[in-house]
């Protein structure tokens, strides 16, 4: 969002990227996909910069500027050859390979996913372009709260997000805010932490009955 805010100044002020961000391939991939000029600088050296433009924040933490984030989403989606095809897929974002927030009762969850014909996505196995291509085809994305849900940025308007979130967490509403800004329908269901109160890194037990009921609501909307 902050780069989009200064889009008219990028030729004069390319983005400065610290060399350690090269370890996060999606960072460079995204800049390239959006044709954003950038300079990589060695994080172990001092640099003298004559003129430095620092952007303001566009919204409070966990929230979004609707106009700006929609523009970013549209640019990313337009980079994909299959953009604007009718979305038909339903995906569950897996955290199987994540170091935190794993699903303890995944075998029970998988039974429900099969019932409603959800495909399992392992986003860490895809490069950025592939993620954009695949998620642009999604009419529903579901999964436990985590960074993978940020990829609704690649979805088309009026698609659907189901966030499985901690039953006792009434503070972290970033995915509701993002879905709202992108005109994506938002649903949620409940899970419980193994370590009470540790929303960030505890493993979770998903409420299977609640998950099934929410999937049924989504199916009813898709069929309407």
PDB file of C-alpha atoms in Angstrom:
ATOM      1  CA  UNK A   1       0.000   0.000   0.000  1.00  0.00           C
ATOM      2  CA  UNK A   2       2.787   2.445   0.859  1.00  0.00           C
ATOM      3  CA  UNK A   3       4.476   1.884  -2.493  1.00  0.00           C
ATOM      4  CA  UNK A   4       1.183   2.375  -4.313  1.00  0.00           C
ATOM      5  CA  UNK A   5       0.796   5.664  -2.458  1.00  0.00           C
ATOM      6  CA  UNK A   6       3.923   7.042  -4.182  1.00  0.00           C
ATOM      7  CA  UNK A   7       3.472   5.361  -7.570  1.00  0.00           C
ATOM      8  CA  UNK A   8       3.913   8.673  -9.401  1.00  0.00           C
ATOM      9  CA  UNK A   9       7.355   9.205  -7.832  1.00  0.00           C
ATOM     10  CA  UNK A  10       8.918   5.774  -8.390  1.00  0.00           C
ATOM     11  CA  UNK A  11      11.018   6.683 -11.413  1.00  0.00           C
ATOM     12  CA  UNK A  12      12.745   9.367  -9.386  1.00  0.00           C
ATOM     13  CA  UNK A  13      12.663   7.455  -6.107  1.00  0.00           C
ATOM     14  CA  UNK A  14      13.110   3.685  -6.696  1.00  0.00           C
ATOM     15  CA  UNK A  15      12.403   1.463  -3.700  1.00  0.00           C
ATOM     16  CA  UNK A  16      15.430   0.659  -1.540  1.00  0.00           C
ATOM     17  CA  UNK A  17      15.567  -3.044  -0.679  1.00  0.00           C
ATOM     18  CA  UNK A  18      17.971  -4.334   1.943  1.00  0.00           C
ATOM     19  CA  UNK A  19      19.961  -7.324   0.671  1.00  0.00           C
ATOM     20  CA  UNK A  20      18.559  -9.604   3.386  1.00  0.00           C
ATOM     21  CA  UNK A  21      15.136  -9.370   1.705  1.00  0.00           C
ATOM     22  CA  UNK A  22      16.550 -11.358  -1.192  1.00  0.00           C
ATOM     23  CA  UNK A  23      16.046 -14.361   1.091  1.00  0.00           C
ATOM     24  CA  UNK A  24      12.297 -13.708   0.836  1.00  0.00           C
ATOM     25  CA  UNK A  25      11.777 -14.413  -2.837  1.00  0.00           C
ATOM     26  CA  UNK A  26       8.195 -13.193  -2.897  1.00  0.00           C
ATOM     27  CA  UNK A  27       9.443  -9.686  -2.111  1.00  0.00           C
ATOM     28  CA  UNK A  28      11.517  -9.408  -5.276  1.00  0.00           C
ATOM     29  CA  UNK A  29       8.952 -11.388  -7.296  1.00  0.00           C
ATOM     30  CA  UNK A  30       6.196  -8.957  -6.358  1.00  0.00           C
ATOM     31  CA  UNK A  31       8.280  -5.897  -7.229  1.00  0.00           C
ATOM     32  CA  UNK A  32       9.094  -7.444 -10.604  1.00  0.00           C
ATOM     33  CA  UNK A  33       5.482  -8.471 -11.290  1.00  0.00           C
ATOM     34  CA  UNK A  34       4.292  -4.935 -10.594  1.00  0.00           C
ATOM     35  CA  UNK A  35       7.209  -3.380 -12.554  1.00  0.00           C
ATOM     36  CA  UNK A  36       8.271  -1.392  -9.509  1.00  0.00           C
ATOM     37  CA  UNK A  37      11.832  -0.017  -9.835  1.00  0.00           C
ATOM     38  CA  UNK A  38      14.104  -0.904  -6.924  1.00  0.00           C
ATOM     39  CA  UNK A  39      17.703  -0.872  -5.782  1.00  0.00           C
ATOM     40  CA  UNK A  40      19.202  -3.627  -3.631  1.00  0.00           C
ATOM     41  CA  UNK A  41      21.734  -2.364  -1.099  1.00  0.00           C
ATOM     42  CA  UNK A  42      24.175  -4.348   1.018  1.00  0.00           C
ATOM     43  CA  UNK A  43      22.798  -4.459   4.555  1.00  0.00           C
ATOM     44  CA  UNK A  44      26.361  -4.672   5.937  1.00  0.00           C
ATOM     45  CA  UNK A  45      27.486  -1.351   4.455  1.00  0.00           C
ATOM     46  CA  UNK A  46      26.714   2.290   5.170  1.00  0.00           C
ATOM     47  CA  UNK A  47      25.115   4.231   2.337  1.00  0.00           C
ATOM     48  CA  UNK A  48      24.975   7.955   1.692  1.00  0.00           C
ATOM     49  CA  UNK A  49      21.641   8.931   0.135  1.00  0.00           C
ATOM     50  CA  UNK A  50      21.150  12.474  -1.107  1.00  0.00           C
ATOM     51  CA  UNK A  51      17.342  12.514  -1.253  1.00  0.00           C
ATOM     52  CA  UNK A  52      15.193   9.965   0.580  1.00  0.00           C
ATOM     53  CA  UNK A  53      11.424   9.797   0.317  1.00  0.00           C
ATOM     54  CA  UNK A  54       9.722   8.029   3.241  1.00  0.00           C
ATOM     55  CA  UNK A  55       6.030   7.245   2.850  1.00  0.00           C
ATOM     56  CA  UNK A  56       3.418   7.720   5.508  1.00  0.00           C
ATOM     57  CA  UNK A  57       1.210   4.854   6.620  1.00  0.00           C
ATOM     58  CA  UNK A  58      -2.069   4.697   4.727  1.00  0.00           C
ATOM     59  CA  UNK A  59      -4.173   3.119   7.500  1.00  0.00           C
ATOM     60  CA  UNK A  60      -3.847   1.963  11.117  1.00  0.00           C
ATOM     61  CA  UNK A  61      -2.169  -1.423  11.663  1.00  0.00           C
ATOM     62  CA  UNK A  62      -4.442  -4.291  10.669  1.00  0.00           C
ATOM     63  CA  UNK A  63      -6.558  -2.055   8.442  1.00  0.00           C
ATOM     64  CA  UNK A  64      -6.441  -0.983   4.813  1.00  0.00           C
ATOM     65  CA  UNK A  65      -7.102   1.973   2.559  1.00  0.00           C
ATOM     66  CA  UNK A  66      -9.831   0.543   0.343  1.00  0.00           C
ATOM     67  CA  UNK A  67      -8.919   2.541  -2.772  1.00  0.00           C
ATOM     68  CA  UNK A  68      -5.209   1.783  -2.518  1.00  0.00           C
ATOM     69  CA  UNK A  69      -5.406  -1.918  -1.610  1.00  0.00           C
ATOM     70  CA  UNK A  70      -7.995  -2.483  -4.369  1.00  0.00           C
ATOM     71  CA  UNK A  71      -5.644  -0.863  -6.874  1.00  0.00           C
ATOM     72  CA  UNK A  72      -2.787  -3.130  -5.743  1.00  0.00           C
ATOM     73  CA  UNK A  73      -4.997  -6.200  -6.016  1.00  0.00           C
ATOM     74  CA  UNK A  74      -6.174  -5.257  -9.507  1.00  0.00           C
ATOM     75  CA  UNK A  75      -2.616  -4.713 -10.736  1.00  0.00           C
ATOM     76  CA  UNK A  76      -1.516  -8.086  -9.393  1.00  0.00           C
ATOM     77  CA  UNK A  77      -4.520  -9.875 -10.868  1.00  0.00           C
ATOM     78  CA  UNK A  78      -4.013  -8.175 -14.235  1.00  0.00           C
ATOM     79  CA  UNK A  79      -0.483  -9.591 -14.343  1.00  0.00           C
ATOM     80  CA  UNK A  80      -2.033 -13.043 -14.597  1.00  0.00           C
ATOM     81  CA  UNK A  81      -2.976 -14.325 -18.060  1.00  0.00           C
ATOM     82  CA  UNK A  82      -6.116 -16.072 -16.788  1.00  0.00           C
ATOM     83  CA  UNK A  83      -7.459 -13.027 -14.953  1.00  0.00           C
ATOM     84  CA  UNK A  84     -11.227 -12.495 -15.143  1.00  0.00           C
ATOM     85  CA  UNK A  85     -12.003 -16.128 -15.893  1.00  0.00           C
ATOM     86  CA  UNK A  86     -14.945 -17.294 -13.799  1.00  0.00           C
ATOM     87  CA  UNK A  87     -13.589 -18.594 -10.460  1.00  0.00           C
ATOM     88  CA  UNK A  88     -14.630 -22.204  -9.823  1.00  0.00           C
ATOM     89  CA  UNK A  89     -12.200 -23.615  -7.258  1.00  0.00           C
ATOM     90  CA  UNK A  90     -12.516 -24.120  -3.499  1.00  0.00           C
ATOM     91  CA  UNK A  91      -9.230 -24.249  -1.605  1.00  0.00           C
ATOM     92  CA  UNK A  92      -8.081 -25.003   1.919  1.00  0.00           C
ATOM     93  CA  UNK A  93      -4.771 -23.295   2.762  1.00  0.00           C
ATOM     94  CA  UNK A  94      -2.665 -25.908   4.529  1.00  0.00           C
ATOM     95  CA  UNK A  95      -0.361 -25.151   7.466  1.00  0.00           C
ATOM     96  CA  UNK A  96       1.045 -28.673   7.498  1.00  0.00           C
ATOM     97  CA  UNK A  97       4.596 -27.449   6.897  1.00  0.00           C
ATOM     98  CA  UNK A  98       4.345 -24.395   9.166  1.00  0.00           C
ATOM     99  CA  UNK A  99       6.391 -24.181  12.363  1.00  0.00           C
ATOM    100  CA  UNK A 100       3.483 -22.719  14.374  1.00  0.00           C
ATOM    101  CA  UNK A 101      -0.331 -22.803  14.467  1.00  0.00           C
ATOM    102  CA  UNK A 102      -0.794 -26.338  13.186  1.00  0.00           C
ATOM    103  CA  UNK A 103      -4.163 -28.093  13.196  1.00  0.00           C
ATOM    104  CA  UNK A 104      -4.131 -30.936  15.755  1.00  0.00           C
ATOM    105  CA  UNK A 105      -7.322 -32.595  14.509  1.00  0.00           C
ATOM    106  CA  UNK A 106      -6.570 -32.244  10.810  1.00  0.00           C
ATOM    107  CA  UNK A 107      -7.788 -35.789  10.011  1.00  0.00           C
ATOM    108  CA  UNK A 108     -11.282 -34.805  11.162  1.00  0.00           C
ATOM    109  CA  UNK A 109     -11.044 -31.520   9.240  1.00  0.00           C
ATOM    110  CA  UNK A 110     -10.017 -33.395   6.109  1.00  0.00           C
ATOM    111  CA  UNK A 111     -13.211 -35.449   6.204  1.00  0.00           C
ATOM    112  CA  UNK A 112     -15.219 -32.212   6.055  1.00  0.00           C
ATOM    113  CA  UNK A 113     -13.010 -30.812   3.291  1.00  0.00           C
ATOM    114  CA  UNK A 114     -13.607 -33.916   1.172  1.00  0.00           C
ATOM    115  CA  UNK A 115     -17.356 -33.698   1.812  1.00  0.00           C
ATOM    116  CA  UNK A 116     -17.455 -30.176   0.376  1.00  0.00           C
ATOM    117  CA  UNK A 117     -14.875 -30.842  -2.391  1.00  0.00           C
ATOM    118  CA  UNK A 118     -12.070 -28.558  -1.220  1.00  0.00           C
ATOM    119  CA  UNK A 119      -8.604 -28.892  -2.704  1.00  0.00           C
ATOM    120  CA  UNK A 120      -5.606 -28.595  -0.369  1.00  0.00           C
ATOM    121  CA  UNK A 121      -3.061 -25.894  -1.228  1.00  0.00           C
ATOM    122  CA  UNK A 122       0.537 -25.848  -0.039  1.00  0.00           C
ATOM    123  CA  UNK A 123       1.427 -22.280  -0.951  1.00  0.00           C
ATOM    124  CA  UNK A 124       5.055 -22.647   0.151  1.00  0.00           C
ATOM    125  CA  UNK A 125       5.529 -25.072  -2.751  1.00  0.00           C
ATOM    126  CA  UNK A 126       4.479 -22.466  -5.342  1.00  0.00           C
ATOM    127  CA  UNK A 127       6.319 -19.427  -6.638  1.00  0.00           C
ATOM    128  CA  UNK A 128       4.545 -16.077  -6.519  1.00  0.00           C
ATOM    129  CA  UNK A 129       3.268 -16.178 -10.099  1.00  0.00           C
ATOM    130  CA  UNK A 130       1.787 -19.628  -9.566  1.00  0.00           C
ATOM    131  CA  UNK A 131       0.056 -18.497  -6.376  1.00  0.00           C
ATOM    132  CA  UNK A 132      -1.513 -15.584  -8.261  1.00  0.00           C
ATOM    133  CA  UNK A 133      -2.653 -17.860 -11.081  1.00  0.00           C
ATOM    134  CA  UNK A 134      -4.156 -20.489  -8.770  1.00  0.00           C
ATOM    135  CA  UNK A 135      -5.860 -18.187  -6.283  1.00  0.00           C
ATOM    136  CA  UNK A 136      -7.332 -16.054  -9.056  1.00  0.00           C
ATOM    137  CA  UNK A 137      -9.376 -19.180  -9.892  1.00  0.00           C
ATOM    138  CA  UNK A 138     -10.742 -19.502  -6.342  1.00  0.00           C
ATOM    139  CA  UNK A 139     -14.361 -18.841  -5.487  1.00  0.00           C
ATOM    140  CA  UNK A 140     -13.651 -19.867  -1.868  1.00  0.00           C
ATOM    141  CA  UNK A 141     -10.489 -19.849   0.230  1.00  0.00           C
ATOM    142  CA  UNK A 142     -10.571 -21.306   3.733  1.00  0.00           C
ATOM    143  CA  UNK A 143      -7.970 -21.930   6.384  1.00  0.00           C
ATOM    144  CA  UNK A 144      -6.662 -21.289   9.857  1.00  0.00           C
ATOM    145  CA  UNK A 145      -5.687 -17.660  10.496  1.00  0.00           C
ATOM    146  CA  UNK A 146      -2.190 -17.013   9.202  1.00  0.00           C
ATOM    147  CA  UNK A 147      -0.179 -15.345   6.460  1.00  0.00           C
ATOM    148  CA  UNK A 148      -1.543 -17.648   3.761  1.00  0.00           C
ATOM    149  CA  UNK A 149      -4.882 -15.837   3.972  1.00  0.00           C
ATOM    150  CA  UNK A 150      -3.191 -12.632   2.792  1.00  0.00           C
ATOM    151  CA  UNK A 151      -3.367 -14.194  -0.647  1.00  0.00           C
ATOM    152  CA  UNK A 152      -7.025 -13.231  -0.961  1.00  0.00           C
ATOM    153  CA  UNK A 153      -5.308 -10.226  -2.539  1.00  0.00           C
ATOM    154  CA  UNK A 154      -5.161 -12.407  -5.681  1.00  0.00           C
ATOM    155  CA  UNK A 155      -8.869 -13.308  -5.644  1.00  0.00           C
ATOM    156  CA  UNK A 156     -11.625 -11.736  -7.701  1.00  0.00           C
ATOM    157  CA  UNK A 157     -14.285  -9.520  -6.180  1.00  0.00           C
ATOM    158  CA  UNK A 158     -17.338 -11.211  -4.652  1.00  0.00           C
ATOM    159  CA  UNK A 159     -15.397 -14.398  -3.982  1.00  0.00           C
ATOM    160  CA  UNK A 160     -15.392 -15.863  -0.458  1.00  0.00           C
ATOM    161  CA  UNK A 161     -13.029 -16.199   2.502  1.00  0.00           C
ATOM    162  CA  UNK A 162     -13.515 -18.443   5.524  1.00  0.00           C
ATOM    163  CA  UNK A 163     -11.109 -17.680   8.362  1.00  0.00           C
ATOM    164  CA  UNK A 164     -10.837 -20.275  11.136  1.00  0.00           C
ATOM    165  CA  UNK A 165      -9.980 -18.153  14.181  1.00  0.00           C
ATOM    166  CA  UNK A 166      -9.524 -18.548  17.892  1.00  0.00           C
ATOM    167  CA  UNK A 167     -12.818 -18.624  19.737  1.00  0.00           C
ATOM    168  CA  UNK A 168     -11.556 -16.153  22.350  1.00  0.00           C
ATOM    169  CA  UNK A 169      -9.719 -13.754  20.058  1.00  0.00           C
ATOM    170  CA  UNK A 170     -11.769 -10.617  19.492  1.00  0.00           C
ATOM    171  CA  UNK A 171      -8.793  -8.415  18.604  1.00  0.00           C
ATOM    172  CA  UNK A 172      -7.255  -9.751  15.386  1.00  0.00           C
ATOM    173  CA  UNK A 173      -9.625  -8.701  12.626  1.00  0.00           C
ATOM    174  CA  UNK A 174      -7.116  -8.027   9.848  1.00  0.00           C
ATOM    175  CA  UNK A 175      -8.560 -10.605   7.444  1.00  0.00           C
ATOM    176  CA  UNK A 176     -12.092  -9.312   7.932  1.00  0.00           C
ATOM    177  CA  UNK A 177     -10.754  -5.810   7.190  1.00  0.00           C
ATOM    178  CA  UNK A 178      -8.833  -6.996   4.121  1.00  0.00           C
ATOM    179  CA  UNK A 179     -11.794  -8.947   2.756  1.00  0.00           C
ATOM    180  CA  UNK A 180     -14.055  -5.935   3.299  1.00  0.00           C
ATOM    181  CA  UNK A 181     -11.652  -3.613   1.475  1.00  0.00           C
ATOM    182  CA  UNK A 182     -11.410  -6.035  -1.460  1.00  0.00           C
ATOM    183  CA  UNK A 183     -15.169  -6.687  -1.695  1.00  0.00           C
ATOM    184  CA  UNK A 184     -14.746 -10.339  -0.721  1.00  0.00           C
ATOM    185  CA  UNK A 185     -17.429 -12.096   1.336  1.00  0.00           C
ATOM    186  CA  UNK A 186     -16.126 -12.971   4.802  1.00  0.00           C
ATOM    187  CA  UNK A 187     -17.034 -15.966   6.965  1.00  0.00           C
ATOM    188  CA  UNK A 188     -15.437 -17.316  10.111  1.00  0.00           C
ATOM    189  CA  UNK A 189     -15.531 -20.437  12.240  1.00  0.00           C
ATOM    190  CA  UNK A 190     -13.972 -21.360  15.560  1.00  0.00           C
ATOM    191  CA  UNK A 191     -10.901 -23.155  16.844  1.00  0.00           C
ATOM    192  CA  UNK A 192      -9.337 -23.482  20.302  1.00  0.00           C
ATOM    193  CA  UNK A 193      -5.690 -23.110  21.227  1.00  0.00           C
ATOM    194  CA  UNK A 194      -3.792 -25.921  22.912  1.00  0.00           C
ATOM    195  CA  UNK A 195      -2.089 -23.197  24.969  1.00  0.00           C
ATOM    196  CA  UNK A 196      -4.883 -20.933  26.268  1.00  0.00           C
ATOM    197  CA  UNK A 197      -4.387 -17.287  25.316  1.00  0.00           C
ATOM    198  CA  UNK A 198      -1.480 -17.977  22.962  1.00  0.00           C
ATOM    199  CA  UNK A 199      -3.170 -16.933  19.721  1.00  0.00           C
ATOM    200  CA  UNK A 200       0.066 -16.505  17.792  1.00  0.00           C
ATOM    201  CA  UNK A 201       2.093 -19.703  18.107  1.00  0.00           C
ATOM    202  CA  UNK A 202      -0.067 -22.357  19.757  1.00  0.00           C
ATOM    203  CA  UNK A 203      -1.420 -25.322  17.802  1.00  0.00           C
ATOM    204  CA  UNK A 204      -5.198 -25.431  17.357  1.00  0.00           C
ATOM    205  CA  UNK A 205      -8.141 -27.809  17.586  1.00  0.00           C
ATOM    206  CA  UNK A 206     -10.784 -26.807  15.055  1.00  0.00           C
ATOM    207  CA  UNK A 207     -14.455 -26.990  16.044  1.00  0.00           C
ATOM    208  CA  UNK A 208     -15.586 -29.532  13.441  1.00  0.00           C
ATOM    209  CA  UNK A 209     -19.330 -29.043  13.908  1.00  0.00           C
ATOM    210  CA  UNK A 210     -19.014 -25.279  13.576  1.00  0.00           C
ATOM    211  CA  UNK A 211     -16.774 -25.606  10.513  1.00  0.00           C
ATOM    212  CA  UNK A 212     -19.291 -27.858   8.798  1.00  0.00           C
ATOM    213  CA  UNK A 213     -22.154 -25.429   9.502  1.00  0.00           C
ATOM    214  CA  UNK A 214     -20.215 -22.512   8.005  1.00  0.00           C
ATOM    215  CA  UNK A 215     -19.296 -24.542   4.923  1.00  0.00           C
ATOM    216  CA  UNK A 216     -23.011 -25.297   4.515  1.00  0.00           C
ATOM    217  CA  UNK A 217     -23.785 -21.546   4.620  1.00  0.00           C
ATOM    218  CA  UNK A 218     -21.188 -20.902   1.938  1.00  0.00           C
ATOM    219  CA  UNK A 219     -22.572 -23.691  -0.241  1.00  0.00           C
ATOM    220  CA  UNK A 220     -26.058 -22.250   0.075  1.00  0.00           C
ATOM    221  CA  UNK A 221     -24.801 -18.851  -1.089  1.00  0.00           C
ATOM    222  CA  UNK A 222     -22.883 -20.387  -4.011  1.00  0.00           C
ATOM    223  CA  UNK A 223     -26.012 -22.224  -5.142  1.00  0.00           C
ATOM    224  CA  UNK A 224     -28.333 -19.221  -4.754  1.00  0.00           C
TER     225      UNK A 224
END
